[in-house]
C-alpha cells in the first residue's frame, strides 16, 4: 500500500503489476474508500446537485515507460432518476388535461365528431388518473431514494423510473501532470416497460399493429393545431371589436361628430383588415374542404351501412361532395368589399360636411343626420353579416382541425396501455439523457468550440445496447428503439439559476410531449460566462443513435435458430444517422494526434454493420470511438445494467487507458480483472442484489475479454 498521493489529499493504493502476475490473480491492494474530489470543479454546487451516493476506487497502473498512472474510478447515483420522471408525469397530466379542455370547448359538433371527442376525453381522462396515481407514489418514495435497483424493474409504481441509473466516470492523471482527464459513460437498464412485460412484443411491434386505425381521422400536425387555436383566438377577439366599432360609427354619425368620425373609421378599417388577414390562411380553406368531404363520407358510409341509399341518392351525395373551393375566398373577400363601401361612404360624408355652409348647418341638421344613418346603416349591417358568416366558417374549419389533431394524436398513440408503455420507456431514457447532457456540459463550460458545436449542430448521444434478439429481450430492444428515437424531439436550453441551492440547479421541463424542452440551470456567474446565443435561450438539438450487439448465450440461439433482423435494421439506421451528423462537423473537429480520421471510422463502421458476423462487437467499439471523436455522450445498457454492462464498462476503461494513456499492454488483462473483481461495478452488483457476484461463473468472467475485446487501435 502506497502512502499519500502526489496531491496529498487522499490515500490511494497501488496495484503492483508484475510481468509474471497471472490474469486471474487477485488484486494485491486497493483502497476501498469514499472520498471527495481533488478538483474544486468536482465539488461544485452543480456537480453536487446532479450526483450523489458516490463510490470511488483509486488505482495506480504502470505505463509502457515504467511510470505510474493514477486512475480514479467513480460511480454515482443521481437524483434525476426520480426528479425527471416526476416532472415528466406532471407535464403529461397538464398536457392531457389541456387536450380535454380544448375539445370540450369546441361546442356543438356533428355526431361523428362528437363520438371522436368522447373517445379523446375517455382516453385522456384514463391516462390522467393513472399518471396522478403514479406521481403520488413517486412523491412518497423519492423523498428517501435516488436509485431503482434491478430487482424493482417490474414494480408498477416505479414504471417511469430508470433502472440502475449511474454515472460511471474515470479520471486519469498521468505522471508529472497537474490535472486529470475525465471519461464518462452513463449506464442504466434498457429503457423498457418491464411492468407490462413483453408477451406481445415491444413498442415497435405494438405500434405497427395500430397504424391502420389512423385512416379514421384526417391527419393534422400539432403545429397546424396550434395555428388553428391561434386563429380561433384572433377571430374571437377581432369580431366583437369590429362589431363595437361599427356601432360606434353609427353613434358618431347620429351625433354628427366630425372629429370622431375619421378615427373611428380608421380603427374599424385596421381591425377588419387584421380579421381578413387572419382568414386568408390556407389552413382555413383546406380544412373547410376536408371537413366537407369528411362529413359527406361519414354520412354516406352510415347511410350505406343502413341500406338507405339508392344509386340516384349516391349520385346526389357525390354532387354535394364537390365542394366549391372558391366559396371560402368569396366569404373573406365579401368582408373586405363591405369595408371598402363603408370607407367610401365615410369619405363622401366627410366631403359633404366640408362644403356645407355654416348658415345651413343648423337648419339642415335633422335632415343630414337622417341621411348619414340611412346611408351607413345598411353598409354596417352588411359588414356585420359578412364578418359573422366568415367567422362561422372559420370556426367550423379550425374546430375540425383541432378535433382531428386531437383524435389523430390519440389514435396514433394507440391504446392507453401502449401510451403508458411509450411514456414510461421514454421517461427512463430521458432521465439518462439529461444526466449525460448535464455532466457533459459541466465538463466543457470553458470549451468555446464545444459550446459552438452545441449551437450549430446539436449534441450526439450514442446508446450502446447489449440485448439479445431472443425471447423477452426482443421486446426490450423494441421498446428501446422507439424511446431512443423519441429523444430526437427533445431540445435543451440553458437558463440562469435562481440560486446555488441543489433544488434550483436541477433541470426542469416545459413544452409538450411532441416538443419537449429541458431547461438546465447554471449559477449566475457561470451563466454569464457563456456565449450570447446560449444565454439568449438558443435551443440545443439532440441526435440519438442506437447500436445493439447481443453478446450472451441467448444471442447464440438467436443467430443459429432465430432472427437478428431487428438488430441489423437498428444498427443500419443508426449508422446512417451518425454519418449525417458527422458530415456537419467534419470541417470543424479539432485534430487529435493518434486518432483515426472521422471519415475512416465511419467507413469502418459501415463495413462492420454490413458484415454478417456473429456477435460483431467491433460495431460497438467503432461507434463509441466516433461518439468520443465528436464529443458526444455515451450510454451503455443491458437488461438491468448490472452484469453485461459491467463487462462493457470495465473493458472500455482499460482500453482507454491502453490506447490513450499507454497502459502497459502486457498488464491489460490484470488491470481489467482487478476492476471487475474489486472495482465500482462489483459495488453496483452488491447494491442491486445484495451479493458480490456477477450472474455468470468465474470461467465465463475470464472468457469475457476474449469474447468482447476490441483489436488494438480500434478505440481511439
XYZ file of C-alpha atoms in Angstrom:
716
model
C 0.000 0.000 0.000
C 1.358 3.396 -1.004
C 1.177 6.370 1.231
C -0.314 9.707 0.317
C -0.528 10.544 -3.380
C 1.270 13.449 -5.004
C -1.584 15.878 -4.362
C -1.561 14.879 -0.739
C -5.323 14.817 -0.204
C -6.455 11.205 -0.415
C -4.996 7.852 0.446
C -4.608 5.678 -2.629
C -3.459 2.144 -3.209
C -1.052 0.797 -5.744
C -1.875 -2.206 -7.841
C 1.560 -3.768 -8.306
C 1.532 -5.342 -11.743
C 4.473 -7.654 -12.332
C 5.309 -9.355 -15.603
C 4.693 -12.773 -14.146
C 1.365 -11.885 -12.489
C -1.314 -14.166 -13.997
C -4.510 -12.518 -15.345
C -6.656 -14.210 -12.728
C -4.525 -13.107 -9.797
C -6.437 -11.322 -7.076
C -5.824 -7.569 -6.732
C -2.960 -7.153 -4.299
C -4.006 -3.835 -2.847
C -6.893 -1.453 -3.469
C -8.138 1.468 -1.420
C -11.865 0.896 -0.954
C -12.889 4.367 0.203
C -15.341 7.151 -0.405
C -13.621 10.465 -0.820
C -14.018 13.926 -2.246
C -12.532 15.073 -5.496
C -9.116 16.652 -5.687
C -10.564 19.245 -8.065
C -12.753 22.149 -6.981
C -14.925 21.677 -10.077
C -15.866 18.217 -8.909
C -17.063 19.712 -5.634
C -19.048 22.494 -7.260
C -22.732 23.086 -6.438
C -23.617 21.963 -9.972
C -21.993 18.543 -9.564
C -23.401 18.084 -6.068
C -26.879 18.827 -7.411
C -26.904 16.053 -10.022
C -24.629 13.397 -8.473
C -24.996 11.648 -5.149
C -24.021 8.470 -3.282
C -20.641 8.379 -4.977
C -18.405 5.325 -4.737
C -14.736 5.692 -5.671
C -11.893 3.255 -6.304
C -8.368 4.519 -6.799
C -5.656 2.573 -8.621
C -2.117 3.022 -9.823
C -1.252 1.264 -13.072
C 2.107 1.020 -14.781
C 2.667 2.528 -18.241
C 4.840 1.239 -21.057
C 7.661 3.541 -19.970
C 7.535 2.130 -16.428
C 5.826 5.148 -14.896
C 2.552 5.195 -12.975
C -0.926 6.302 -13.932
C -3.209 7.468 -11.143
C -6.699 6.229 -12.002
C -9.813 7.164 -10.091
C -12.962 5.208 -10.901
C -16.187 6.801 -9.712
C -19.774 5.544 -9.825
C -22.577 7.904 -8.778
C -26.320 7.836 -8.425
C -28.347 10.851 -9.476
C -31.499 12.488 -8.085
C -32.558 12.852 -11.728
C -33.651 9.209 -11.536
C -36.752 10.397 -9.706
C -36.959 14.157 -10.296
C -37.174 13.913 -14.109
C -39.919 11.233 -14.192
C -41.952 13.306 -11.719
C -41.577 16.412 -13.867
C -42.498 14.458 -16.999
C -45.581 12.989 -15.319
C -46.700 16.455 -14.228
C -46.206 17.752 -17.759
C -48.165 14.839 -19.260
C -51.011 15.391 -16.804
C -51.172 19.071 -17.766
C -50.973 18.232 -21.457
C -53.805 15.709 -21.382
C -55.906 17.963 -19.162
C -55.415 20.740 -21.695
C -56.444 18.410 -24.532
C -59.648 17.509 -22.717
C -60.407 21.170 -22.047
C -59.698 22.074 -25.642
C -62.069 19.554 -27.188
C -64.720 20.276 -24.556
C -64.729 23.934 -25.625
C -65.362 23.140 -29.290
C -69.114 23.450 -28.796
C -71.729 21.528 -30.790
C -70.287 19.022 -33.230
C -71.636 16.601 -35.788
C -72.488 13.115 -34.439
C -69.305 11.636 -35.888
C -67.107 14.406 -34.475
C -68.863 14.147 -31.142
C -68.015 10.436 -30.997
C -64.389 11.305 -31.677
C -64.496 13.854 -28.879
C -65.907 11.294 -26.469
C -63.112 8.850 -27.346
C -60.450 11.521 -26.878
C -61.844 12.565 -23.493
C -62.072 8.976 -22.216
C -58.542 8.242 -23.405
C -57.080 11.347 -21.772
C -59.005 11.013 -18.511
C -57.814 7.438 -18.082
C -54.189 8.482 -18.568
C -54.581 11.447 -16.228
C -55.885 9.175 -13.477
C -53.061 6.653 -13.934
C -50.360 9.312 -14.019
C -51.701 11.111 -10.961
C -51.559 7.840 -9.045
C -48.012 7.120 -10.250
C -46.885 10.641 -9.379
C -48.292 10.318 -5.875
C -46.388 7.039 -5.423
C -43.133 8.629 -6.603
C -43.601 11.587 -4.272
C -43.760 9.173 -1.358
C -40.772 7.112 -2.497
C -38.354 9.714 -3.843
C -38.009 11.544 -0.548
C -35.665 8.808 0.628
C -34.298 7.354 -2.611
C -32.447 8.230 -5.808
C -31.960 4.687 -7.047
C -34.106 1.922 -8.535
C -32.496 -1.493 -8.238
C -32.618 -4.189 -10.873
C -34.863 -6.253 -8.587
C -37.501 -3.486 -8.795
C -37.580 -3.059 -12.568
C -41.093 -4.556 -12.836
C -42.673 -2.546 -9.986
C -45.738 -0.629 -11.169
C -45.096 2.473 -9.061
C -41.544 2.673 -10.462
C -42.619 2.186 -14.073
C -41.299 5.606 -15.135
C -38.015 5.430 -13.191
C -34.824 4.260 -14.947
C -33.351 1.038 -13.618
C -29.906 1.174 -12.017
C -29.021 4.596 -13.471
C -25.436 5.639 -12.723
C -22.802 7.991 -13.995
C -19.665 5.884 -14.460
C -16.663 8.215 -14.580
C -12.915 7.656 -14.726
C -10.241 10.264 -14.085
C -6.745 9.534 -15.357
C -3.791 11.557 -14.083
C -0.525 10.942 -15.903
C 2.917 11.321 -14.295
C 4.022 14.946 -13.863
C 0.535 16.171 -14.817
C -1.245 18.788 -12.759
C -4.747 17.758 -13.827
C -6.631 14.664 -14.855
C -8.598 13.641 -17.933
C -12.190 12.526 -17.389
C -14.059 9.812 -19.296
C -17.766 9.304 -18.750
C -20.442 6.818 -19.678
C -23.991 6.705 -18.354
C -25.199 3.211 -17.501
C -28.797 2.176 -16.940
C -31.106 -0.726 -17.600
C -32.546 -0.825 -21.115
C -35.426 1.713 -21.168
C -38.423 -0.577 -21.411
C -41.716 -1.245 -19.663
C -40.944 -4.318 -17.597
C -44.164 -3.823 -15.630
C -46.351 -4.614 -18.645
C -43.951 -7.292 -19.834
C -43.175 -8.439 -23.358
C -45.614 -11.255 -24.031
C -46.980 -9.419 -27.082
C -43.725 -7.777 -28.086
C -42.363 -4.298 -27.567
C -43.345 -0.836 -28.741
C -42.197 -1.195 -32.332
C -44.383 -4.231 -32.878
C -47.352 -2.916 -30.904
C -47.384 0.453 -32.665
C -47.259 -1.172 -36.100
C -50.486 -3.048 -35.316
C -52.366 0.219 -34.800
C -51.290 2.141 -37.886
C -54.426 1.103 -39.795
C -56.595 2.946 -37.259
C -55.142 6.280 -38.384
C -57.233 6.175 -41.559
C -60.309 7.018 -39.475
C -59.130 10.600 -38.892
C -57.650 13.356 -41.006
C -54.042 13.878 -40.065
C -53.079 17.326 -38.799
C -49.794 18.133 -37.113
C -49.541 19.760 -33.715
C -48.174 22.856 -35.425
C -51.330 23.071 -37.531
C -53.461 22.523 -34.454
C -51.622 25.361 -32.708
C -52.181 27.613 -35.718
C -55.866 26.750 -35.665
C -56.063 27.584 -31.971
C -54.341 30.926 -32.506
C -56.555 31.760 -35.478
C -59.685 30.972 -33.497
C -58.455 33.174 -30.660
C -57.681 36.036 -33.060
C -61.047 35.805 -34.760
C -62.866 35.565 -31.439
C -61.064 38.707 -30.281
C -61.459 40.698 -33.507
C -65.148 40.003 -34.214
C -66.540 41.852 -31.145
C -64.076 44.684 -31.745
C -65.355 45.102 -35.287
C -68.989 44.979 -34.152
C -68.268 47.502 -31.391
C -66.533 49.916 -33.756
C -69.382 49.568 -36.269
C -71.855 50.547 -33.542
C -69.626 53.452 -32.538
C -69.520 54.584 -36.165
C -73.313 54.716 -36.248
C -73.342 56.581 -32.935
C -70.871 59.143 -34.240
C -72.978 59.633 -37.370
C -76.049 60.114 -35.194
C -74.300 62.843 -33.191
C -72.711 64.247 -36.333
C -69.353 64.264 -34.517
C -66.958 65.153 -37.284
C -63.856 64.963 -35.064
C -64.634 61.349 -34.082
C -65.771 60.014 -37.429
C -62.340 59.746 -39.024
C -60.507 57.987 -36.101
C -63.402 55.539 -35.597
C -63.436 54.780 -39.289
C -59.649 54.310 -39.216
C -59.864 51.903 -36.240
C -62.650 49.930 -37.918
C -60.533 49.662 -41.060
C -57.463 48.383 -39.173
C -59.355 45.778 -37.144
C -61.251 44.489 -40.186
C -58.049 44.212 -42.203
C -56.492 42.138 -39.408
C -59.598 39.963 -39.436
C -59.349 39.404 -43.206
C -55.597 38.754 -42.980
C -56.187 36.048 -40.395
C -58.878 34.421 -42.503
C -56.653 34.231 -45.606
C -54.604 31.443 -44.027
C -54.577 28.470 -46.422
C -55.213 26.159 -43.470
C -58.766 27.521 -43.209
C -59.563 26.808 -46.845
C -58.049 23.330 -46.869
C -59.763 22.478 -43.574
C -63.164 23.590 -44.905
C -62.769 21.309 -47.907
C -61.559 18.428 -45.735
C -64.374 18.990 -43.236
C -66.976 18.980 -46.012
C -65.554 15.848 -47.632
C -65.155 14.071 -44.310
C -68.713 14.901 -43.256
C -70.159 13.610 -46.518
C -68.020 10.489 -46.318
C -69.156 9.702 -42.797
C -72.834 10.322 -43.570
C -72.623 8.371 -46.820
C -70.929 5.478 -45.049
C -73.573 5.457 -42.312
C -76.416 5.548 -44.825
C -74.887 2.750 -46.887
C -74.489 0.614 -43.794
C -78.205 1.109 -43.100
C -79.063 0.272 -46.712
C -80.796 3.612 -47.181
C -79.121 4.920 -50.367
C -80.350 4.229 -53.889
C -77.974 4.687 -56.858
C -79.615 8.056 -57.564
C -79.085 9.174 -53.977
C -75.453 8.125 -54.193
C -75.042 10.397 -57.231
C -76.595 13.232 -55.239
C -74.116 12.589 -52.407
C -71.276 12.804 -54.904
C -72.528 16.126 -56.247
C -72.739 17.536 -52.724
C -69.211 16.305 -52.054
C -67.890 18.542 -54.845
C -67.267 21.472 -52.560
C -66.859 24.852 -54.248
C -63.259 25.779 -53.401
C -63.947 29.438 -54.218
C -66.723 29.704 -51.630
C -64.314 30.483 -48.835
C -62.426 33.041 -50.918
C -65.707 34.825 -51.566
C -66.517 34.777 -47.836
C -63.457 36.731 -46.710
C -63.470 38.861 -49.890
C -67.024 39.987 -49.054
C -65.778 41.292 -45.725
C -63.172 43.373 -47.494
C -65.616 44.720 -50.081
C -68.202 45.703 -47.473
C -65.484 47.546 -45.562
C -64.467 49.395 -48.717
C -68.082 50.534 -49.168
C -68.141 51.937 -45.621
C -64.816 53.723 -46.162
C -66.060 55.264 -49.408
C -69.302 56.367 -47.751
C -67.421 57.877 -44.825
C -65.156 59.826 -47.142
C -68.175 61.063 -49.075
C -69.970 62.150 -45.910
C -66.918 63.985 -44.681
C -66.629 65.675 -48.046
C -70.288 66.797 -47.890
C -69.719 68.249 -44.439
C -66.745 70.267 -45.683
C -68.786 72.053 -48.381
C -71.872 72.685 -46.207
C -72.158 76.374 -45.223
C -72.330 77.232 -41.568
C -75.606 79.071 -42.126
C -77.352 75.919 -43.353
C -75.848 73.539 -40.760
C -78.403 74.169 -38.033
C -81.453 74.144 -40.295
C -80.387 71.003 -42.145
C -79.107 69.171 -39.027
C -82.046 66.767 -38.763
C -82.047 66.047 -42.485
C -78.235 65.467 -42.637
C -78.282 63.220 -39.610
C -81.011 61.064 -41.059
C -79.183 60.982 -44.369
C -75.969 59.729 -42.704
C -77.749 56.965 -40.801
C -79.787 55.902 -43.810
C -76.668 55.581 -45.907
C -74.339 53.989 -43.298
C -76.753 51.589 -41.596
C -77.228 49.111 -44.476
C -73.472 49.078 -45.110
C -72.735 48.383 -41.444
C -75.355 45.622 -41.365
C -73.785 44.072 -44.476
C -70.328 44.221 -42.904
C -71.566 42.528 -39.749
C -73.325 39.811 -41.748
C -70.194 39.152 -43.808
C -67.983 39.072 -40.716
C -70.415 36.742 -38.956
C -70.550 34.362 -41.938
C -66.767 34.310 -42.356
C -66.226 33.814 -38.617
C -68.672 30.914 -38.578
C -66.952 29.170 -41.487
C -63.513 29.766 -39.968
C -64.680 28.412 -36.611
C -66.047 25.277 -38.283
C -62.781 24.774 -40.153
C -60.489 25.368 -37.176
C -62.650 23.270 -34.884
C -62.309 20.458 -37.392
C -58.516 20.852 -37.418
C -58.239 20.858 -33.638
C -60.629 17.967 -33.171
C -58.950 15.875 -35.852
C -55.487 16.702 -34.495
C -56.550 15.632 -31.004
C -58.150 12.473 -32.380
C -55.166 11.746 -34.634
C -52.801 12.046 -31.700
C -54.978 9.784 -29.606
C -55.315 7.194 -32.362
C -51.633 7.310 -33.293
C -50.706 6.741 -29.656
C -52.660 3.510 -29.694
C -54.389 2.083 -26.668
C -53.808 3.539 -23.251
C -51.524 0.596 -22.443
C -49.338 1.435 -25.448
C -49.274 5.120 -24.498
C -48.236 4.317 -20.939
C -45.588 1.940 -22.239
C -44.177 4.579 -24.569
C -44.218 7.310 -21.953
C -42.638 5.032 -19.324
C -39.793 3.892 -21.583
C -39.259 7.459 -22.759
C -39.132 8.698 -19.170
C -36.335 6.254 -18.370
C -34.352 7.260 -21.455
C -34.967 10.964 -20.804
C -33.609 10.742 -17.260
C -30.402 9.162 -18.538
C -30.150 11.669 -21.392
C -30.483 14.690 -19.101
C -27.894 13.276 -16.703
C -25.465 12.723 -19.578
C -26.043 16.160 -21.076
C -25.607 17.958 -17.767
C -22.317 16.194 -16.977
C -21.023 16.793 -20.499
C -21.955 20.457 -20.276
C -20.373 20.910 -16.840
C -17.108 19.399 -18.069
C -16.931 21.725 -21.092
C -18.136 25.105 -19.834
C -14.798 26.658 -20.815
C -14.617 24.901 -24.182
C -15.844 27.506 -26.661
C -15.539 25.092 -29.604
C -17.827 22.583 -27.924
C -20.362 25.254 -26.967
C -20.396 26.459 -30.568
C -20.878 22.868 -31.714
C -23.942 22.574 -29.468
C -25.395 25.727 -31.005
C -24.709 24.900 -34.640
C -25.134 21.132 -34.828
C -26.565 19.911 -31.548
C -25.398 17.023 -29.380
C -24.771 13.443 -30.459
C -25.924 10.826 -27.928
C -24.919 7.228 -28.577
C -26.774 4.395 -26.893
C -24.943 1.075 -26.729
C -27.196 -1.908 -26.034
C -26.119 -5.473 -25.254
C -29.548 -7.084 -25.620
C -30.086 -10.385 -27.368
C -32.644 -10.787 -30.128
C -34.146 -13.812 -28.454
C -37.103 -14.113 -26.065
C -38.187 -11.178 -23.929
C -35.144 -9.094 -24.784
C -36.522 -8.641 -28.299
C -39.393 -6.695 -26.734
C -36.943 -4.691 -24.630
C -34.982 -3.750 -27.724
C -38.206 -2.742 -29.495
C -39.118 -0.504 -26.553
C -35.624 0.959 -26.540
C -35.609 1.619 -30.284
C -38.805 3.682 -30.100
C -37.933 5.691 -26.991
C -34.410 6.483 -28.209
C -35.939 7.722 -31.452
C -38.426 9.804 -29.432
C -35.486 11.615 -27.823
C -34.944 13.425 -31.128
C -37.948 15.608 -30.238
C -36.141 16.797 -27.105
C -34.172 20.048 -27.053
C -32.099 21.650 -24.315
C -31.800 25.258 -23.285
C -29.582 26.774 -20.618
C -31.043 29.216 -18.111
C -29.799 31.219 -15.158
C -30.482 29.567 -11.809
C -32.203 31.452 -9.020
C -29.554 30.353 -6.546
C -26.880 27.721 -5.984
C -29.174 25.574 -3.862
C -29.409 21.987 -5.192
C -33.144 22.192 -5.912
C -32.572 25.326 -8.031
C -29.867 23.591 -10.088
C -31.954 20.588 -11.106
C -33.182 20.597 -14.745
C -36.865 21.267 -15.423
C -39.223 20.523 -18.322
C -41.564 22.650 -20.416
C -43.438 22.292 -23.673
C -45.441 19.348 -24.954
C -44.801 15.649 -25.426
C -44.124 16.258 -29.128
C -41.668 19.105 -28.478
C -40.126 18.791 -25.054
C -37.668 21.427 -23.830
C -35.271 20.641 -20.964
C -34.130 23.739 -19.089
C -30.696 23.341 -17.491
C -29.989 25.992 -14.824
C -26.469 27.261 -14.170
C -25.288 29.501 -11.329
C -25.435 33.212 -12.282
C -21.678 33.691 -12.516
C -21.241 30.603 -14.675
C -24.221 31.504 -16.836
C -22.842 34.968 -17.576
C -19.634 33.442 -18.957
C -21.490 31.583 -21.736
C -21.759 32.770 -25.352
C -24.551 35.256 -26.001
C -26.517 32.832 -28.180
C -26.651 30.305 -25.357
C -27.700 32.964 -22.833
C -30.424 34.108 -25.215
C -32.093 30.696 -24.903
C -30.900 29.052 -28.105
C -32.365 25.532 -28.309
C -29.835 22.705 -28.491
C -30.944 19.745 -30.581
C -30.375 16.091 -29.706
C -29.246 13.499 -32.251
C -29.737 9.998 -30.760
C -28.341 6.808 -32.279
C -28.660 3.236 -31.016
C -26.326 0.334 -31.723
C -27.075 -3.129 -30.366
C -24.994 -6.296 -30.339
C -26.213 -9.256 -28.315
C -23.307 -10.949 -26.518
C -24.854 -13.549 -24.211
C -25.778 -17.190 -24.762
C -29.326 -16.275 -25.816
C -27.857 -14.340 -28.739
C -26.094 -17.503 -29.864
C -29.502 -19.184 -30.014
C -30.973 -16.223 -31.895
C -28.231 -16.278 -34.526
C -28.468 -20.015 -35.052
C -32.206 -20.601 -34.830
C -33.912 -17.223 -34.586
C -33.981 -13.828 -36.270
C -31.479 -10.972 -35.929
C -33.155 -8.661 -38.450
C -34.244 -6.219 -35.715
C -30.638 -5.724 -34.614
C -29.452 -5.375 -38.218
C -32.088 -2.737 -39.010
C -31.412 -0.738 -35.839
C -27.667 -0.687 -36.490
C -28.051 0.207 -40.158
C -30.402 3.114 -39.488
C -28.203 4.474 -36.707
C -25.137 4.208 -38.914
C -26.851 6.403 -41.500
C -27.932 8.943 -38.877
C -24.429 9.022 -37.454
C -22.917 9.877 -40.829
C -25.453 12.673 -41.366
C -24.486 14.236 -38.041
C -20.752 13.821 -38.586
C -20.933 15.393 -42.042
C -21.933 18.671 -40.383
C -18.860 18.581 -38.148
C -16.137 17.195 -40.370
C -14.563 20.586 -41.066
C -14.786 21.892 -37.514
C -13.462 18.990 -35.413
C -10.139 19.526 -33.656
C -7.299 17.369 -34.943
C -6.216 14.876 -32.307
C -2.915 13.078 -32.738
C -3.105 9.300 -32.928
C -6.834 9.179 -33.584
C -8.229 7.742 -36.767
C -9.877 10.281 -39.005
C -13.619 10.533 -38.648
C -14.126 9.525 -42.252
C -12.108 6.339 -41.741
C -14.008 5.492 -38.585
C -17.361 5.932 -40.305
C -16.282 3.803 -43.255
C -15.087 1.076 -40.890
C -18.372 1.235 -39.001
C -20.403 0.907 -42.199
C -18.378 -2.139 -43.257
C -18.818 -3.752 -39.847
C -22.571 -3.120 -39.844
C -22.924 -4.666 -43.306
C -20.783 -7.646 -42.340
C -22.827 -10.709 -41.383
C -20.691 -11.710 -38.411
C -21.874 -13.292 -35.211
C -21.581 -11.144 -32.078
C -19.720 -8.482 -34.002
C -18.781 -6.309 -31.016
C -16.465 -4.233 -33.177
C -19.611 -2.335 -34.224
C -19.946 -1.086 -30.659
C -16.305 -0.143 -30.308
C -16.148 1.849 -33.518
C -19.456 3.588 -32.753
C -18.070 4.543 -29.335
C -14.891 5.871 -30.952
C -16.952 8.026 -33.316
C -19.008 9.337 -30.418
C -15.943 10.335 -28.417
C -14.380 11.923 -31.508
C -17.343 14.289 -31.866
C -17.550 14.912 -28.102
C -20.884 13.153 -27.756
C -22.423 11.428 -24.743
C -22.242 7.656 -24.350
C -24.792 5.332 -22.739
C -24.449 1.613 -22.085
C -27.346 -0.714 -21.301
C -28.232 -4.337 -20.965
C -31.377 -5.710 -19.319
C -30.593 -4.172 -15.928
C -27.119 -2.579 -16.381
C -25.583 -4.984 -13.901
C -23.615 -7.838 -15.447
C -23.090 -7.366 -19.189
C -22.863 -3.623 -18.675
C -20.156 -4.169 -16.045
C -18.151 -6.183 -18.559
C -18.521 -3.465 -21.168
C -17.683 -0.515 -18.922
C -14.643 -2.059 -17.264
C -13.287 -3.180 -20.622
C -13.874 0.263 -22.090
C -11.975 1.886 -19.217
C -8.994 -0.386 -19.645
C -8.954 0.094 -23.400
C -8.945 3.875 -22.926
C -6.023 3.501 -20.539
C -4.142 1.408 -23.098
C -4.993 3.440 -26.198
C -4.761 6.963 -24.782
C -2.532 6.682 -21.713
C -0.045 3.928 -22.672
C -1.158 1.382 -20.100
C 1.347 -1.428 -20.391
C -0.229 -3.894 -22.828
C 1.094 -6.972 -21.046
C -0.753 -5.879 -17.915
C -4.048 -5.132 -19.633
C -5.852 -8.292 -18.524
C -4.673 -7.938 -14.955
C -5.961 -4.374 -14.736
C -9.237 -5.463 -16.285
C -9.608 -8.331 -13.856
C -8.898 -6.031 -10.909
C -11.575 -3.534 -11.972
C -14.104 -6.316 -12.327
C -13.270 -8.073 -9.088
C -12.816 -5.080 -6.798
C -13.956 -2.000 -8.692
C -17.104 0.094 -8.710
C -19.099 -2.351 -10.823
C -18.775 -5.037 -8.162
C -20.167 -2.480 -5.695
C -23.011 -1.991 -8.144
C -23.786 -5.712 -8.116
C -23.778 -5.690 -4.306
C -26.167 -2.729 -4.242
C -28.589 -4.329 -6.708
C -28.852 -7.899 -5.490
C -27.129 -7.873 -2.091
C -24.383 -10.206 -3.232
C -20.920 -9.560 -4.664
C -21.342 -11.962 -7.537
C -21.980 -11.493 -11.237
C -24.694 -13.556 -12.928
C -22.187 -15.796 -14.653
C -19.482 -18.125 -13.410
C -15.832 -17.279 -12.864
C -14.947 -19.173 -16.020
C -17.372 -17.042 -18.027
C -15.914 -13.919 -16.409
C -12.465 -14.830 -17.655
C -13.739 -15.526 -21.188
C -15.422 -12.147 -21.497
C -12.207 -10.371 -22.514
C -11.742 -12.908 -25.315
C -15.321 -12.568 -26.483
C -15.666 -8.859 -26.001
C -12.299 -7.330 -26.576
C -11.556 -4.890 -29.401
C -8.419 -5.058 -31.534
C -5.698 -2.621 -30.623
C -6.136 0.836 -32.067
C -9.888 0.487 -32.629
C -10.991 2.742 -29.808
C -9.029 5.938 -30.471
